[in-house]
GROMACS .gro file of C-alpha atoms in nm:
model
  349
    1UNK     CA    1   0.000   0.000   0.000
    2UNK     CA    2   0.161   0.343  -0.116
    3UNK     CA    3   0.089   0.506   0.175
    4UNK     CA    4   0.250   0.782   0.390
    5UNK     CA    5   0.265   0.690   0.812
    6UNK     CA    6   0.092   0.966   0.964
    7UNK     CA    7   0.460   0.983   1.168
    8UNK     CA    8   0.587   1.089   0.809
    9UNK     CA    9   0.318   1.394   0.724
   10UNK     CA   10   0.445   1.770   0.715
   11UNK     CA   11   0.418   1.923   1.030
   12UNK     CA   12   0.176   2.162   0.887
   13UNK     CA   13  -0.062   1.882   0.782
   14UNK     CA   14  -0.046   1.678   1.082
   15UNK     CA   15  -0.132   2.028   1.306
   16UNK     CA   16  -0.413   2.111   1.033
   17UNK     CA   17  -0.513   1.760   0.980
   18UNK     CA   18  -0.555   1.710   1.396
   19UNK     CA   19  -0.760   2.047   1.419
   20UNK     CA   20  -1.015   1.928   1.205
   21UNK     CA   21  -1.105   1.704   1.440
   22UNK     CA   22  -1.034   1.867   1.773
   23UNK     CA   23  -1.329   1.850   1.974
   24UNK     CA   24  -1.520   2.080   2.173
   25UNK     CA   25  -1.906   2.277   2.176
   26UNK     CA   26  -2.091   2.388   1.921
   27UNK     CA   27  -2.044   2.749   2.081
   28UNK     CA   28  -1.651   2.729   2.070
   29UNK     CA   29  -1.438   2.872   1.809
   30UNK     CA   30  -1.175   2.583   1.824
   31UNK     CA   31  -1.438   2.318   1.747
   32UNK     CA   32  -1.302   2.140   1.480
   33UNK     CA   33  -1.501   2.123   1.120
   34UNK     CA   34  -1.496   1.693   1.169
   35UNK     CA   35  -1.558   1.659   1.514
   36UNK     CA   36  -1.931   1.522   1.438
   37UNK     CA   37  -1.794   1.315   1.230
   38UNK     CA   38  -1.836   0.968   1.331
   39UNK     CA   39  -1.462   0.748   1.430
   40UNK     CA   40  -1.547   0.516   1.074
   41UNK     CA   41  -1.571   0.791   0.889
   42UNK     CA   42  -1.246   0.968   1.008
   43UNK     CA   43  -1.022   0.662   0.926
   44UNK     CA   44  -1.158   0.666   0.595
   45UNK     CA   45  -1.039   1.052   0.590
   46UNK     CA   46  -0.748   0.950   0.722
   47UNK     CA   47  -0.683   0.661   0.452
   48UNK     CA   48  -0.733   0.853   0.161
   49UNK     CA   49  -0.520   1.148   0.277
   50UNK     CA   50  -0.238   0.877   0.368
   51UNK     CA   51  -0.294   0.758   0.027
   52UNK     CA   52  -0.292   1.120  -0.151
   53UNK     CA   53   0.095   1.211   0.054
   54UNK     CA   54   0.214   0.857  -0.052
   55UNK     CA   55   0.144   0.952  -0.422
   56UNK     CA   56   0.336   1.295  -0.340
   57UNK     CA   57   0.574   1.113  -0.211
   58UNK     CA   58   0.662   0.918  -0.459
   59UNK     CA   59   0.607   1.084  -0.767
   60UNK     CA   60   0.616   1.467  -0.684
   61UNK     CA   61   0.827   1.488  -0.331
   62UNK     CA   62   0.859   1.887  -0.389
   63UNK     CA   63   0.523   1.915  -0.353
   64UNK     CA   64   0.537   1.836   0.002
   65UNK     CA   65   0.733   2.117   0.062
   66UNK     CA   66   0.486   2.342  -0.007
   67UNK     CA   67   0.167   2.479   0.165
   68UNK     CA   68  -0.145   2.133   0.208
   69UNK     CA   69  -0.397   2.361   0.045
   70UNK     CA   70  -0.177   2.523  -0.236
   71UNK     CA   71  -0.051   2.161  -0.380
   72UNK     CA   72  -0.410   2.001  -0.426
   73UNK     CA   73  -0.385   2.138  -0.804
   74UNK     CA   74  -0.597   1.978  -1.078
   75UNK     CA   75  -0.304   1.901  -1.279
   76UNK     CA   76  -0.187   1.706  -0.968
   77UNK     CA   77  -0.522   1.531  -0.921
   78UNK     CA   78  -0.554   1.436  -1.281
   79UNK     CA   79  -0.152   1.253  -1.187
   80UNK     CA   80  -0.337   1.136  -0.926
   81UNK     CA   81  -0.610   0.999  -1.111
   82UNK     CA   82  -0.417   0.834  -1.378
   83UNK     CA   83  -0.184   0.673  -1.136
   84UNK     CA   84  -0.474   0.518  -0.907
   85UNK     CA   85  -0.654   0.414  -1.221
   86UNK     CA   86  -0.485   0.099  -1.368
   87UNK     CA   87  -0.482  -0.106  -1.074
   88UNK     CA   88  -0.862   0.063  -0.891
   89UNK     CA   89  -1.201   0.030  -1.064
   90UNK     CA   90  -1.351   0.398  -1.122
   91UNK     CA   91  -1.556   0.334  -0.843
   92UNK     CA   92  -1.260   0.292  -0.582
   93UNK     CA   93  -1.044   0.604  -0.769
   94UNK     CA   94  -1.367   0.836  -0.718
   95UNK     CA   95  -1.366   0.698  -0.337
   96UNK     CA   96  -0.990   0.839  -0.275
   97UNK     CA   97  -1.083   1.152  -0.440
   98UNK     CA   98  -1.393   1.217  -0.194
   99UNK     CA   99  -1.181   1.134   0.094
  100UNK     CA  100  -0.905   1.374  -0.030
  101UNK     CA  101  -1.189   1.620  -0.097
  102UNK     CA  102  -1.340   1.554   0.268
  103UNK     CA  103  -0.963   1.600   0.402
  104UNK     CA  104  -0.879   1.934   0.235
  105UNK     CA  105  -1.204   2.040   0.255
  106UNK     CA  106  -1.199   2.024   0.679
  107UNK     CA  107  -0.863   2.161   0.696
  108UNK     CA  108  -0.887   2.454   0.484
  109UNK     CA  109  -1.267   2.538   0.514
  110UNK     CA  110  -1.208   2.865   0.392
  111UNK     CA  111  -1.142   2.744   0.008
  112UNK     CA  112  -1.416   2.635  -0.259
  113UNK     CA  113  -1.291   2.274  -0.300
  114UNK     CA  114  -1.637   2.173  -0.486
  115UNK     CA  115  -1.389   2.156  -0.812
  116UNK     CA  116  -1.236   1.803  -0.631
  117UNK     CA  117  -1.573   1.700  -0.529
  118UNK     CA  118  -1.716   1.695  -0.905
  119UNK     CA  119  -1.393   1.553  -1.020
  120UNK     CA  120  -1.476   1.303  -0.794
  121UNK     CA  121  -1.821   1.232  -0.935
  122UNK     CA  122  -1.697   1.285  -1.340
  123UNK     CA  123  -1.462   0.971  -1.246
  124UNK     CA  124  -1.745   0.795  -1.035
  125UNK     CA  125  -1.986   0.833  -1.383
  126UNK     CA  126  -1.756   0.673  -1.613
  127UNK     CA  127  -1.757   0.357  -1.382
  128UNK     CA  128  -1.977   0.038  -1.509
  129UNK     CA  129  -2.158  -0.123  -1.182
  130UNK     CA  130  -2.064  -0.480  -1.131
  131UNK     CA  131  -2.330  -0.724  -1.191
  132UNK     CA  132  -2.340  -0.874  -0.842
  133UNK     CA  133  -2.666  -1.077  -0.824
  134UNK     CA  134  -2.500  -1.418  -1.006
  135UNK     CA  135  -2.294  -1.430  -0.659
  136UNK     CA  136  -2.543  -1.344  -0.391
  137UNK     CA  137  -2.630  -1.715  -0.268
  138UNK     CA  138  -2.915  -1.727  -0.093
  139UNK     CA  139  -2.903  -1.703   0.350
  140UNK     CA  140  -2.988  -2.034   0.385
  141UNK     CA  141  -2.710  -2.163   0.203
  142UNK     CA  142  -2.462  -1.957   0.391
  143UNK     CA  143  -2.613  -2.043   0.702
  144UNK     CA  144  -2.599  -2.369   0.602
  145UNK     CA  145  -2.211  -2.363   0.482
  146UNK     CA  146  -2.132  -2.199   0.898
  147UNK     CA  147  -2.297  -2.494   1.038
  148UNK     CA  148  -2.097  -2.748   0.863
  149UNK     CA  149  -1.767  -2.591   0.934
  150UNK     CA  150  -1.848  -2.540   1.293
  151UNK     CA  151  -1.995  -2.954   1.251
  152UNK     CA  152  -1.689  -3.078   1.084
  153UNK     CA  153  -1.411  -2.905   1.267
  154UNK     CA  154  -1.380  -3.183   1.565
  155UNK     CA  155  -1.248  -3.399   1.226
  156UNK     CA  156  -0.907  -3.137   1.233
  157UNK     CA  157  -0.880  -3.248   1.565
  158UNK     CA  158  -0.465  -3.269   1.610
  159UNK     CA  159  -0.385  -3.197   1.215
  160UNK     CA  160  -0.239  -2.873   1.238
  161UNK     CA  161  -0.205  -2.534   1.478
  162UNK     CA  162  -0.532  -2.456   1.608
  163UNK     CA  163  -0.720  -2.556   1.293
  164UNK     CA  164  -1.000  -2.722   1.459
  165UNK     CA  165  -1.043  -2.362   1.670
  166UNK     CA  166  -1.019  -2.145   1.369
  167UNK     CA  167  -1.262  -2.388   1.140
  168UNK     CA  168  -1.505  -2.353   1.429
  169UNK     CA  169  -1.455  -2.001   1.446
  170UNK     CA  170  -1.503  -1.932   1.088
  171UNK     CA  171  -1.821  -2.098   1.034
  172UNK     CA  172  -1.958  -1.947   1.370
  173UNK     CA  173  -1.880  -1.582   1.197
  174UNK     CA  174  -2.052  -1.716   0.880
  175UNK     CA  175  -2.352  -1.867   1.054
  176UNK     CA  176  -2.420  -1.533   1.260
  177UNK     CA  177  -2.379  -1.340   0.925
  178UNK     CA  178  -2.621  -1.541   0.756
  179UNK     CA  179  -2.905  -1.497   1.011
  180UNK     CA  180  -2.775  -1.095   1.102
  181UNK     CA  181  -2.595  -0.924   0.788
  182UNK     CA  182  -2.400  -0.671   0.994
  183UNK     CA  183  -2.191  -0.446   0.826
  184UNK     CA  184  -1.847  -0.481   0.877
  185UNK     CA  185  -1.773  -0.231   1.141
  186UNK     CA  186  -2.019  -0.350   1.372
  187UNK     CA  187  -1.951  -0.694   1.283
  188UNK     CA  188  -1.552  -0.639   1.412
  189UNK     CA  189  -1.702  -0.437   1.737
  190UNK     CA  190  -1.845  -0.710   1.863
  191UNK     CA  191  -1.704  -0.777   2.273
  192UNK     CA  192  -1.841  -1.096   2.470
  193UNK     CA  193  -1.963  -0.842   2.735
  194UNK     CA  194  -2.122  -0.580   2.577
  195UNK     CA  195  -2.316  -0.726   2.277
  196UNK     CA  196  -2.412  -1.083   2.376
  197UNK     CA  197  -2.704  -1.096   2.626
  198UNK     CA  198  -2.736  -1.475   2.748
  199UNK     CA  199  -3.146  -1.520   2.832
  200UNK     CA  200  -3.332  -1.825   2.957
  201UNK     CA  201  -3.408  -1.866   2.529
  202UNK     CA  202  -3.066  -1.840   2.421
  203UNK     CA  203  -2.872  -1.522   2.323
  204UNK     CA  204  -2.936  -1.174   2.216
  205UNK     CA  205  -2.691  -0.960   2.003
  206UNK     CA  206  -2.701  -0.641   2.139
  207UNK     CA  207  -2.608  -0.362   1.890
  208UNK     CA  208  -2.577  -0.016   2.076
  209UNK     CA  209  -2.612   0.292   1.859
  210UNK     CA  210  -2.297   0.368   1.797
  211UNK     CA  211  -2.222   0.070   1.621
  212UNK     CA  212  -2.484   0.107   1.377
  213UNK     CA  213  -2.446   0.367   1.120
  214UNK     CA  214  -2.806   0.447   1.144
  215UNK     CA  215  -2.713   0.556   1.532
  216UNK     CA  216  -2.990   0.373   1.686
  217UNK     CA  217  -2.959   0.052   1.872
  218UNK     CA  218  -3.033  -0.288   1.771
  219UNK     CA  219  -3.197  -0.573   1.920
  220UNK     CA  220  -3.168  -0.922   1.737
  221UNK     CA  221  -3.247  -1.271   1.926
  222UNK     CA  222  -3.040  -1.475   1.743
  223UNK     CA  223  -3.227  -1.829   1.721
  224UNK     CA  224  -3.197  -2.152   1.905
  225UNK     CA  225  -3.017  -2.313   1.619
  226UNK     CA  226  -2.712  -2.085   1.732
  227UNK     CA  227  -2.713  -2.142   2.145
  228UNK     CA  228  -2.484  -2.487   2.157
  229UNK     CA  229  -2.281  -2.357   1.906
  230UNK     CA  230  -2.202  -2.004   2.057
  231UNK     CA  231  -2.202  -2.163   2.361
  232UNK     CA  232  -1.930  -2.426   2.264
  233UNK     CA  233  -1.703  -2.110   2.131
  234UNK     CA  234  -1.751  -1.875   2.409
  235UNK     CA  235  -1.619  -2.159   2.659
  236UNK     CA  236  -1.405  -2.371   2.473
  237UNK     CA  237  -1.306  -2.230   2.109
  238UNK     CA  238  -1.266  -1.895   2.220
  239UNK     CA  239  -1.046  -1.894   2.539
  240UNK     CA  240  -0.787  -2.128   2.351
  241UNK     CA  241  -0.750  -1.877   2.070
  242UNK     CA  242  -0.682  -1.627   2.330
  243UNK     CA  243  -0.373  -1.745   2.454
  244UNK     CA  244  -0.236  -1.565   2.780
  245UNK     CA  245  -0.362  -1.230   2.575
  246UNK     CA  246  -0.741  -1.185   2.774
  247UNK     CA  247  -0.945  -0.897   2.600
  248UNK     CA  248  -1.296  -0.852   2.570
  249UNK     CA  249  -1.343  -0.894   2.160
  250UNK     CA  250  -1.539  -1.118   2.030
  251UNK     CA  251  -1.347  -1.259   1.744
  252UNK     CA  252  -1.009  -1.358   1.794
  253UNK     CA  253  -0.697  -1.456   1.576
  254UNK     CA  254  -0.517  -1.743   1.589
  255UNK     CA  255  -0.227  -1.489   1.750
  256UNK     CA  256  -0.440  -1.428   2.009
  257UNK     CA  257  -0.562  -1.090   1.865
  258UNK     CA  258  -0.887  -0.939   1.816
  259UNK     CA  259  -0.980  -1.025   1.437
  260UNK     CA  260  -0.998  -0.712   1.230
  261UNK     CA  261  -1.267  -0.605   0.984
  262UNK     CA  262  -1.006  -0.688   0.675
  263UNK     CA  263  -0.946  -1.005   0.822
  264UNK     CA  264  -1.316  -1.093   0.835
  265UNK     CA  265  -1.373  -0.950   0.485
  266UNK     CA  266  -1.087  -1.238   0.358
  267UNK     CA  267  -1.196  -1.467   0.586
  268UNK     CA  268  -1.592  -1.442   0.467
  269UNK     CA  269  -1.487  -1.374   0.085
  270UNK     CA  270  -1.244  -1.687   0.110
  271UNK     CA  271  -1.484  -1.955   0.247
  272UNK     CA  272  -1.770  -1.804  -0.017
  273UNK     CA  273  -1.549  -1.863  -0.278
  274UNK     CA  274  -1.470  -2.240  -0.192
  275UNK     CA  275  -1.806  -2.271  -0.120
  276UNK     CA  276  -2.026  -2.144  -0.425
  277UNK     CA  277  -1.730  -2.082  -0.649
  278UNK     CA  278  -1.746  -1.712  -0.632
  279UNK     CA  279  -1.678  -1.496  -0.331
  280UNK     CA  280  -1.894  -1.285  -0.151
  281UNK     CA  281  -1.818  -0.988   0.029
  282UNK     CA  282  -1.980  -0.881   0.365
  283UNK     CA  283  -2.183  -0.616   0.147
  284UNK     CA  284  -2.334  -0.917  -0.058
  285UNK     CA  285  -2.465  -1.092   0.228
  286UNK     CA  286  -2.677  -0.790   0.326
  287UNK     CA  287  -2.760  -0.803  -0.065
  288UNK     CA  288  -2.859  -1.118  -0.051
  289UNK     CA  289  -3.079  -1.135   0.264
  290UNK     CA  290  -3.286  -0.855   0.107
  291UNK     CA  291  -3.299  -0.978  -0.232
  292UNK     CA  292  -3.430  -1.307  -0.169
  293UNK     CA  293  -3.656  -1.217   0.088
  294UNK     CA  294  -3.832  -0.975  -0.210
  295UNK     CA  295  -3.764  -1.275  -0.443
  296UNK     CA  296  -3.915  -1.570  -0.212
  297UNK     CA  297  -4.116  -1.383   0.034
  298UNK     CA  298  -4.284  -1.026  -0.105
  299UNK     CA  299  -4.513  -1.016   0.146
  300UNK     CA  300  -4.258  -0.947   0.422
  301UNK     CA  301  -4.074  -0.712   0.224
  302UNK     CA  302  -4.164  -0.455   0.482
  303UNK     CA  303  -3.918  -0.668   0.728
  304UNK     CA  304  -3.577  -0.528   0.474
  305UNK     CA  305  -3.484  -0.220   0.658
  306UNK     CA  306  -3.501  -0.360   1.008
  307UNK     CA  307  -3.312  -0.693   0.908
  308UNK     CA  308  -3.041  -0.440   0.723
  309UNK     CA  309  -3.078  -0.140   1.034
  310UNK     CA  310  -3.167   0.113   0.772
  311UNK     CA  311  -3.369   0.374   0.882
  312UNK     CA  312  -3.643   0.420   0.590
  313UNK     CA  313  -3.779   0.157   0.322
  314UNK     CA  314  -3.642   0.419   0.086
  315UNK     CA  315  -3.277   0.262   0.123
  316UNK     CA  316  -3.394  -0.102   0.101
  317UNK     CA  317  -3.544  -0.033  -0.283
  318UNK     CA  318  -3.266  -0.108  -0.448
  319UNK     CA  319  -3.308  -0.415  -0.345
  320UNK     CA  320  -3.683  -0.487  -0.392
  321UNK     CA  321  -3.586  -0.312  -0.721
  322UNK     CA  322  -3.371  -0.610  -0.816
  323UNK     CA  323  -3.596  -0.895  -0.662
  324UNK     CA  324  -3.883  -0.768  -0.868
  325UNK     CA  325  -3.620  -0.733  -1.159
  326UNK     CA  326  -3.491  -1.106  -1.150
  327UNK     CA  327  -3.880  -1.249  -1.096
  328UNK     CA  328  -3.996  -1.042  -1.389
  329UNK     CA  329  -3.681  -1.183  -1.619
  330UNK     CA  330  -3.716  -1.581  -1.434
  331UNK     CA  331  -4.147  -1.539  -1.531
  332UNK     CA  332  -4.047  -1.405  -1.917
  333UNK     CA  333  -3.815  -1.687  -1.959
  334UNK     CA  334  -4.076  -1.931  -1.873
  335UNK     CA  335  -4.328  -1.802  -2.069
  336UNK     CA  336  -4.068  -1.817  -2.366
  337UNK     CA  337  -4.011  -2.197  -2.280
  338UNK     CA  338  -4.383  -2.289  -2.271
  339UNK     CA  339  -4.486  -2.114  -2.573
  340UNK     CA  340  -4.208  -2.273  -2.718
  341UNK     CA  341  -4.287  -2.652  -2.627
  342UNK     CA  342  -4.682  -2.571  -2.715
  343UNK     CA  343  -4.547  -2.440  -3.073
  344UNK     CA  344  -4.348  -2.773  -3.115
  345UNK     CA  345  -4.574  -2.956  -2.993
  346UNK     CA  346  -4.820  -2.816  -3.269
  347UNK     CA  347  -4.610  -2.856  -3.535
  348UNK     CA  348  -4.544  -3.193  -3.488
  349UNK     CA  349  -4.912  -3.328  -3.418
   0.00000   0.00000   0.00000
């Protein structure tokens, strides 16, 4: 990754960069242009201005000498462009640009930086979407892929380092994702002690609001299906993948560590692939449990923005949008097939 440390920014940056941020109330004058801004949305700041210095860096290291505000040119954005582009899809090159755009913007708020921002959108628009609906497989086949790792893992028994553990592990991640899509950041915020609620029916994952990015607090009784097996990790998986490193994190490495939201990305993409033949990404799985409850059940479509925590149906359409799409394509391919069997039929009697 071609990234500057932040130990390696201009002092002027780091000083600007840190005052965007600084907190305080609404009523003081040091209250920093970012300090509503939530901690998720600060790293991804952070990344993309990492990411903007590292190109600097590399390809134009006078430019660091001069002022943050006065070397964010559009002949060096259109570098930066065409450097980012042959190894990013348009979609992820117009994502650096809004976080360099959010970056600048917060440090010197006293500039007209909507020139970066459209850039940002002119690269977004020449992007083609990816087709992801031939990869979405449907919940119960997830759910269904967690429960057989977590069923066949005592069969690693002795093999190799912890395999059994991690196995276990794995398909207890899938199986929770399959039954609650979280997004990622909630999904790697999850601590034994503050988000599992053991009742006299089993658990309850307790999502507080600010790990949602809706900011209001979740509820979810996960089913009876899941109690042996959570319970089995919680008292046996988990404490030997914790080593003589205690913390309070849910998932844990096979170092000991608390798993990281990159980790469970390649993790969950990883197993997917093996699985179905083509990975799916955490986002998919959220795709997927709305899109086939629209497909097989249109009556509860109402049910898509509390399964995803959205806020209004308005978000969830997309979705509904596609379900309705792939029924209406799936109904005109079998009317195609019947009228053609009658016609052959027909012409053969």
């Amino acid at each position: 990754m071609k990234h500057l440390p932040i130990e390696q920014w201009p002092v002027e940056d780091l000083k600007a960069f840190v005052r965007a941020f600084e907190p305080g109330d609404i009523f003081d004058e040091d209250l920093g242009a970012g300090a509503h801004l939530s901690q998720g949305s600060r790293r991804k700041i952070t990344f993309s201005y990492r990411r903007w210095l590292g190109f600097l860096k590399e390809h134009d290291p006078a430019a660091l000498r001069a002022p943050f505000a006065e070397r964010v040119t559009r002949d060096r954005v259109r570098d930066y462009v065409n450097d980012l582009a042959p190894t990013n899809r348009p979609t992820s090159v117009a994502i650096q640009i809004e976080g360099l755009f959010q970056a600048i913007r917060l440090m010197d708020p006293s500039c007209n930086w909507s020139w970066l921002q459209k850039i940002g959108y002119r690269v977004a628009a020449n992007g083609r979407p990816i087709d992801r609906f031939d990869r979405l497989a449907p919940p119960w086949r997830v759910l269904d892929l967690g429960l057989d790792l977590m069923d066949t893992a005592d069969e690693l028994q002795g093999r190799t380092h912890k395999a059994l553990e991690i196995q276990f592990r794995d398909g207890l991640l899938i199986a929770i994702l399959s039954l609650c899509p979280l997004r990622r950041r909630s999904l790697a915020a999850l601590s034994v002690s503050g988000h599992f609620l053991k009742t006299a029916d089993g658990y309850t994952l307790l999502l507080p609001a600010e790990d949602t990015k809706a900011h209001r607090s979740e509820d979810i009784i996960l089913p009876g299906l899941l109690t042996p097996y959570l319970e089995r990790y919680l008292s046996e998986i988990r404490p030997k993948l914790l080593r003589a490193d205690p913390h309070d994190m849910f998932w844990v490495s096979w170092r000991g560590r608390p798993l990281c939201d990159a980790q469970i990305y390649a993790k969950f993409r990883t197993l997917t692939g093996k699985a179905f033949g083509k990975g799916m990404a955490l986002h998919d799985m959220r795709r997927s449990a709305a899109t086939h409850l629209a497909i097989d059940c249109p009556d509860k479509v109402g049910l898509i923005p509390a399964v995803l925590q959205h806020k209004k149906m308005e978000t969830s359409e997309a979705h509904y949008n596609l379900a309705n799409s792939a029924r209406a394509s799936s109904s005109y391919v079998s009317l195609i097939k019947t009228k053609r069997k009658t016609r052959r039929v027909k012409e053969t009697s």
